PDB file of C-alpha atoms in Angstrom:
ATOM      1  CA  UNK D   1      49.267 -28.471  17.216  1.00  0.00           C
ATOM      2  CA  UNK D   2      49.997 -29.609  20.559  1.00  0.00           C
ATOM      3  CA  UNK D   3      46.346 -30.182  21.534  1.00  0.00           C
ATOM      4  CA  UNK D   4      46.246 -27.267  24.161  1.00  0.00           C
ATOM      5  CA  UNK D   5      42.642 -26.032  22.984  1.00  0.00           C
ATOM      6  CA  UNK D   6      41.235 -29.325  22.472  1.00  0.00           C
ATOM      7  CA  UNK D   7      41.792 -29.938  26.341  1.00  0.00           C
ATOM      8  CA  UNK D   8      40.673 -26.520  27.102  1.00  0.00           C
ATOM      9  CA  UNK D   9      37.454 -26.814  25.285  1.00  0.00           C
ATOM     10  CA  UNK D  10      37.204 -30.009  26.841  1.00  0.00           C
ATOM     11  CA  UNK D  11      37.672 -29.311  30.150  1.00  0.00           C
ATOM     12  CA  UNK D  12      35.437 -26.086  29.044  1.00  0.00           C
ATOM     13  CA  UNK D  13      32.593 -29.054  28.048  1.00  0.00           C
ATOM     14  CA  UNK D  14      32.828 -30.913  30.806  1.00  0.00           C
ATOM     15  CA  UNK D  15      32.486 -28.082  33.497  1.00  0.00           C
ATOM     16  CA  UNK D  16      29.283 -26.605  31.336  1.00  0.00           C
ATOM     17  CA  UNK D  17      27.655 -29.830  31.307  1.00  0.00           C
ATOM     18  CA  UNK D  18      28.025 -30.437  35.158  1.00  0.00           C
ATOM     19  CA  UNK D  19      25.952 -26.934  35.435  1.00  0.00           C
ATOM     20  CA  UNK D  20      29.201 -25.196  36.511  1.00  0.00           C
ATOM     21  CA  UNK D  21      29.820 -21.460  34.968  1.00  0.00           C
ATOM     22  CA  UNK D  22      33.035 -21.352  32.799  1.00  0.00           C
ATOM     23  CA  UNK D  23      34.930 -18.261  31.535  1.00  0.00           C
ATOM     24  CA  UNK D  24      36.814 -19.020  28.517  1.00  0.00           C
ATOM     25  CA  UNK D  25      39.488 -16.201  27.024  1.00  0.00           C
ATOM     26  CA  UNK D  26      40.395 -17.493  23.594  1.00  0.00           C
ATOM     27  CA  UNK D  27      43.130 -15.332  22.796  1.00  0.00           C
ATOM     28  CA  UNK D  28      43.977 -17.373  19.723  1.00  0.00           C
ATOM     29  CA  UNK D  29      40.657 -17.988  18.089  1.00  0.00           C
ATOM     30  CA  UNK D  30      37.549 -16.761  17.304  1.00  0.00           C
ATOM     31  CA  UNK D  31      34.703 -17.059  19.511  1.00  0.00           C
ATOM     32  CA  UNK D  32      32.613 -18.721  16.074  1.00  0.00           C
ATOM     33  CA  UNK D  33      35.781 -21.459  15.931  1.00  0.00           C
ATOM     34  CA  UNK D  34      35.839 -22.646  19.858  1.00  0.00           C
ATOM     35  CA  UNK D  35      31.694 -22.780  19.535  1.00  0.00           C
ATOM     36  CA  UNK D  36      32.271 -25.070  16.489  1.00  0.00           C
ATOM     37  CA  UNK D  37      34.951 -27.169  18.752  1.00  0.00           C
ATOM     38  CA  UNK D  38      32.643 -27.902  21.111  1.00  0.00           C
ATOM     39  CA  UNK D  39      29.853 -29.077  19.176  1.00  0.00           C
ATOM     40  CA  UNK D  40      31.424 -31.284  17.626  1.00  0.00           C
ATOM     41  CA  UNK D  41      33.228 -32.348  20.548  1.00  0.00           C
ATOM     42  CA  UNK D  42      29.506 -32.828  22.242  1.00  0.00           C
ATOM     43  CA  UNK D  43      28.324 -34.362  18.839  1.00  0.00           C
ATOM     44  CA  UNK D  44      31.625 -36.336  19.272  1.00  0.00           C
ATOM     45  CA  UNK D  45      32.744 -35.998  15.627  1.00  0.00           C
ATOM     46  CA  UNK D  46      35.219 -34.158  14.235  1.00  0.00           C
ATOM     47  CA  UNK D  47      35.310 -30.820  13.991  1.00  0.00           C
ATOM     48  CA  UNK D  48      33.690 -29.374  10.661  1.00  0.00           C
ATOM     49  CA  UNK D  49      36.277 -26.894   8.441  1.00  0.00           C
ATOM     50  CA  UNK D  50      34.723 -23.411   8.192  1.00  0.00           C
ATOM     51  CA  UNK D  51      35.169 -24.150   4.383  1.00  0.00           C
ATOM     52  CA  UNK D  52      32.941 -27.296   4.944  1.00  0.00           C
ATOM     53  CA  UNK D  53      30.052 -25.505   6.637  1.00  0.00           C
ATOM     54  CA  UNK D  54      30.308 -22.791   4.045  1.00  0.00           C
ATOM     55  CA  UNK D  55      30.323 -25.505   0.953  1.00  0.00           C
ATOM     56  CA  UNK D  56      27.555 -27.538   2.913  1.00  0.00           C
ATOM     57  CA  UNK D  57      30.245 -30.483   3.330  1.00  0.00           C
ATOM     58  CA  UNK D  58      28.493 -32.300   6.048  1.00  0.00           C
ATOM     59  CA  UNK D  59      26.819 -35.923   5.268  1.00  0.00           C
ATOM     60  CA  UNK D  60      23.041 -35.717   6.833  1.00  0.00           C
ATOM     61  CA  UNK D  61      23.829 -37.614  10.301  1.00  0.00           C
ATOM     62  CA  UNK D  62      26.750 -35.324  10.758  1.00  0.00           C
ATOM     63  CA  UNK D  63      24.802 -31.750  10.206  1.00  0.00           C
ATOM     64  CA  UNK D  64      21.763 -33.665  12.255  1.00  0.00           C
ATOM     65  CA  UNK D  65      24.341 -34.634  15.173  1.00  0.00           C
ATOM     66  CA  UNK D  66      26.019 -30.557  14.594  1.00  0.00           C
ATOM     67  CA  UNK D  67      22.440 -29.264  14.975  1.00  0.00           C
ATOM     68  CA  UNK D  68      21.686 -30.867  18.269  1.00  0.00           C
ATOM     69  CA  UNK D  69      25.188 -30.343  20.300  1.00  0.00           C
ATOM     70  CA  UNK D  70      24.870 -26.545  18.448  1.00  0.00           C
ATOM     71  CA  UNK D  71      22.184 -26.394  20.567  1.00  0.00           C
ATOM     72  CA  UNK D  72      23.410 -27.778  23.575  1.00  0.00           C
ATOM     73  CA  UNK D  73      26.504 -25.476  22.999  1.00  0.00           C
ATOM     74  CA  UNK D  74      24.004 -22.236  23.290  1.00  0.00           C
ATOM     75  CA  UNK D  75      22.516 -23.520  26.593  1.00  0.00           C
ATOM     76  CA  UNK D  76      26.024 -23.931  28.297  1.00  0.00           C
ATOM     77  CA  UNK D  77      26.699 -21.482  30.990  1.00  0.00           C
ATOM     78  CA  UNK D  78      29.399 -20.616  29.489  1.00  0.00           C
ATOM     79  CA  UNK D  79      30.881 -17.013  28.299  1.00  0.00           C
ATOM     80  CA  UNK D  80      33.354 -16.619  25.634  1.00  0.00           C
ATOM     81  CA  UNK D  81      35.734 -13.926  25.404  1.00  0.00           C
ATOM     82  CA  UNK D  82      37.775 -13.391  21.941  1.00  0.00           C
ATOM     83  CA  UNK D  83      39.027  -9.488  22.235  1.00  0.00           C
ATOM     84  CA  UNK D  84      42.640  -9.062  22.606  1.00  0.00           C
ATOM     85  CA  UNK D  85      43.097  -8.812  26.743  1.00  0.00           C
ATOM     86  CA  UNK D  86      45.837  -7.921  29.457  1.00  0.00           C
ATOM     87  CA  UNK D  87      46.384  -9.598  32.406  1.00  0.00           C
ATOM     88  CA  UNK D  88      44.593  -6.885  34.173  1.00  0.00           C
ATOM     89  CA  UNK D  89      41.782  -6.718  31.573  1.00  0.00           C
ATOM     90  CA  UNK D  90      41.031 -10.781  32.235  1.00  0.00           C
ATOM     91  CA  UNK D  91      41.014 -10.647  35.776  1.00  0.00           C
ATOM     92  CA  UNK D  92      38.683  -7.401  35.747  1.00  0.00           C
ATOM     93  CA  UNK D  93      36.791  -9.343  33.093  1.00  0.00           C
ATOM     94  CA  UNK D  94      36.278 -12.553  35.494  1.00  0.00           C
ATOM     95  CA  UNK D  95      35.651 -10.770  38.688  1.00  0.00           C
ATOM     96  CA  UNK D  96      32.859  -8.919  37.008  1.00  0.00           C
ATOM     97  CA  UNK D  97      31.030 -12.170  35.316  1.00  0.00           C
ATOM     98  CA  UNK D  98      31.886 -13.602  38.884  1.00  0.00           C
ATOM     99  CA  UNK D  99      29.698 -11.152  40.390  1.00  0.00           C
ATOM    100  CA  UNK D 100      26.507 -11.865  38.278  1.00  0.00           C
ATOM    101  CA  UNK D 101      27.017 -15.512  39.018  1.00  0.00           C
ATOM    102  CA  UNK D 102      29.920 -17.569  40.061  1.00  0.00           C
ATOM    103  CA  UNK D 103      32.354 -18.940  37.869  1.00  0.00           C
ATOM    104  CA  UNK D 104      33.550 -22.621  38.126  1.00  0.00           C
ATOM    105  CA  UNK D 105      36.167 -21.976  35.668  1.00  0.00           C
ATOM    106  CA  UNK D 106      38.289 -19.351  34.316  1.00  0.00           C
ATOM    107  CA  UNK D 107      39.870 -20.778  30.923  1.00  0.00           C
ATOM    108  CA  UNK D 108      42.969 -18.715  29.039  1.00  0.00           C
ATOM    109  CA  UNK D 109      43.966 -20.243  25.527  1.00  0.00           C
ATOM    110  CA  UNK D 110      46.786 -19.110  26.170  1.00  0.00           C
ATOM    111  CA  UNK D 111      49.095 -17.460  28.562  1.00  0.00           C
ATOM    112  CA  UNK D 112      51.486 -16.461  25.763  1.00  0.00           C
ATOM    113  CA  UNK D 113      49.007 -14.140  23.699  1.00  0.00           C
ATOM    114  CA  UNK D 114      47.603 -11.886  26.652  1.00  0.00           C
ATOM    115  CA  UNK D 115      48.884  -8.155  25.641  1.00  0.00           C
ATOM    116  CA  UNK D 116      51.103  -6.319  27.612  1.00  0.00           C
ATOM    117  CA  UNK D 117      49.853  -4.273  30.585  1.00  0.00           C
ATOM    118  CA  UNK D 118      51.150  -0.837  31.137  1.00  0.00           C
ATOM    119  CA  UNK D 119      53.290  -2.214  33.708  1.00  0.00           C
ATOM    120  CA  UNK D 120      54.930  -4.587  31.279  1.00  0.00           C
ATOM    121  CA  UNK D 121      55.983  -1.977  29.216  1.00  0.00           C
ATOM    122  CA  UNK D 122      59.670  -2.091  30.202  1.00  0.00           C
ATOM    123  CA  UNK D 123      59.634  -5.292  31.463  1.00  0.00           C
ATOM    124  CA  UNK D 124      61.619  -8.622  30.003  1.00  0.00           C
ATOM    125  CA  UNK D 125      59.334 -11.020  28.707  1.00  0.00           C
ATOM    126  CA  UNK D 126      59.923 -14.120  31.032  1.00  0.00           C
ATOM    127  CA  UNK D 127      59.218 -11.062  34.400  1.00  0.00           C
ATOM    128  CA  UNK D 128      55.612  -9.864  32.209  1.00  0.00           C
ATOM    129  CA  UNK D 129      54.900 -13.704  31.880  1.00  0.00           C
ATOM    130  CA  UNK D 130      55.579 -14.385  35.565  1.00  0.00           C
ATOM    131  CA  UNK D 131      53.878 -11.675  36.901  1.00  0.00           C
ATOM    132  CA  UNK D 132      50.402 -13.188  34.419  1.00  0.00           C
ATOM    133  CA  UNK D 133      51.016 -16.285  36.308  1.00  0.00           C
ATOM    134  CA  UNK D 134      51.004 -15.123  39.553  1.00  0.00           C
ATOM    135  CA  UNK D 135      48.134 -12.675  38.905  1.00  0.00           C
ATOM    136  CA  UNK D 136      45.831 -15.908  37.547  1.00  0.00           C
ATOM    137  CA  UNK D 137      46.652 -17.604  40.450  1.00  0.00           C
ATOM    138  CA  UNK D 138      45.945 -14.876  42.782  1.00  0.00           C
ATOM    139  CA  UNK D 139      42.464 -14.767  40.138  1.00  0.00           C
ATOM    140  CA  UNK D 140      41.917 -18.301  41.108  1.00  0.00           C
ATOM    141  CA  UNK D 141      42.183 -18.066  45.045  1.00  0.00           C
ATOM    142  CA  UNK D 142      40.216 -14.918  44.930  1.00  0.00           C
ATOM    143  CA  UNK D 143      37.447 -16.665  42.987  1.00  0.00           C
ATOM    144  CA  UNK D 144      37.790 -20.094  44.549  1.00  0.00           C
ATOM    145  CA  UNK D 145      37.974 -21.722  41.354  1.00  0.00           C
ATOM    146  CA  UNK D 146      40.490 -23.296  38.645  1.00  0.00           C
ATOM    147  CA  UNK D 147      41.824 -21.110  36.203  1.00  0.00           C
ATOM    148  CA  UNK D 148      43.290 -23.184  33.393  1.00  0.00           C
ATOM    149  CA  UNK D 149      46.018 -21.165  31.573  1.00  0.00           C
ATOM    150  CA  UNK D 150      47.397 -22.595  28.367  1.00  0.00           C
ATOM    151  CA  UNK D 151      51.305 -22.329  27.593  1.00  0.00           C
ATOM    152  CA  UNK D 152      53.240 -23.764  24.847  1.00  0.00           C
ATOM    153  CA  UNK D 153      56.497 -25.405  26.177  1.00  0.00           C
ATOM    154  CA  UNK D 154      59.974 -25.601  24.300  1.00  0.00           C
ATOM    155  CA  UNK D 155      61.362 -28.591  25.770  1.00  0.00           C
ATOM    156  CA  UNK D 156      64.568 -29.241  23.088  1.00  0.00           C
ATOM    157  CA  UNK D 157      67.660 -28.924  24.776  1.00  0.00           C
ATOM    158  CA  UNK D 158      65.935 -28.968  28.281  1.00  0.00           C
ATOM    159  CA  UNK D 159      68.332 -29.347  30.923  1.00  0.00           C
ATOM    160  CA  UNK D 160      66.274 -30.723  33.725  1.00  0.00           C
ATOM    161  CA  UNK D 161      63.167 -32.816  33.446  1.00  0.00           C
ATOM    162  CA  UNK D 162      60.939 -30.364  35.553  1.00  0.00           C
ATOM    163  CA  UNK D 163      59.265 -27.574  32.851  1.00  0.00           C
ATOM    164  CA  UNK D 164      60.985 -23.998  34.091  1.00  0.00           C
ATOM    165  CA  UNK D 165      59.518 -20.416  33.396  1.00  0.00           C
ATOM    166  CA  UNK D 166      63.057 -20.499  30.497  1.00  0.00           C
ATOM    167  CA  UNK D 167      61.121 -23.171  28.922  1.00  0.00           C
ATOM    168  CA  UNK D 168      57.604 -21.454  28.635  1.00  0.00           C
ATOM    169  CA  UNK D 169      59.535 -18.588  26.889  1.00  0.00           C
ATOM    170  CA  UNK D 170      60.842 -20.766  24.241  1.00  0.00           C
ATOM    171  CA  UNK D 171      63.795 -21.712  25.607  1.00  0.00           C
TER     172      UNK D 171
END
């Protein structure tokens, strides 16, 4: 509710439209629901409910304007990833569609919902979540390009204004 996917899919948008190749690991939707986010962020309209497109709840200019940016959605360079990954599995994942063509962005909605790896195992939460941090950002220099990775922050009770990793855990 915090608007983290509507600024990934829109920084997603933006990157597509400028020709650059984006990644995008939705690890809290389904690859059908980000598609339908940015159409209708291209159509500039709000999102349509599944339940909508199912009943046929869309008013003519709406479904004509859904049409068109569905269509400019399928000619993005853009590949989106919905399986359950590890931090290991991601960055395998975006080295290999770096190979076949570079990426201009690697997008992970979000941080919090990447699985374990093996070496996480016995690890405390806030060490598994630093070590996904630092292995994205390694990802990014590697690739030379931005890797946006989604977090939700608990700032109640916060005892400094500068976000800490405590704070990313749910404080």
């Amino acid at each position: 509710g915090g608007g983290k996917s509507a600024l990934a899919v829109t920084a997603a948008a933006a990157t597509g439209k400028a020709g650059g190749r984006v990644l995008f690991a939705s690890l809290e939707m389904p690859r059908s629901e980000v598609a339908w986010r940015l159409a209708a962020g291209l159509a500039r309209c709000a999102p349509p409910s599944l339940d909508s497109i199912r009943r046929g709840g869309f008013n003519p200019d709406d479904e004509a304007m859904m049409q068109i940016a569905s269509e400019a959605v399928a000619a993005l360079p853009m590949v989106i990833e919905d399986r359950p990954l590890t931090v290991n599995g991601l960055c395998a994942l975006a080295r290999g569609e770096h190979a076949r063509a570079p990426l201009s962005l690697v997008v992970v909605d979000y941080l919090h919902l990447l699985q374990p790896d093996a070496e996480d195992a016995r690890t405390r939460e806030d060490q598994a979540l630093r070590r996904a941090a630092y292995a994205l950002k390694n990802l990014a220099k590697a690739l030379k390009c931005p890797v946006l990775a989604l977090s939700q922050f608990n700032r109640v009770g916060a005892k400094s204004e500068r976000p800490t990793m405590h704070d990313a855990l749910g404080g």
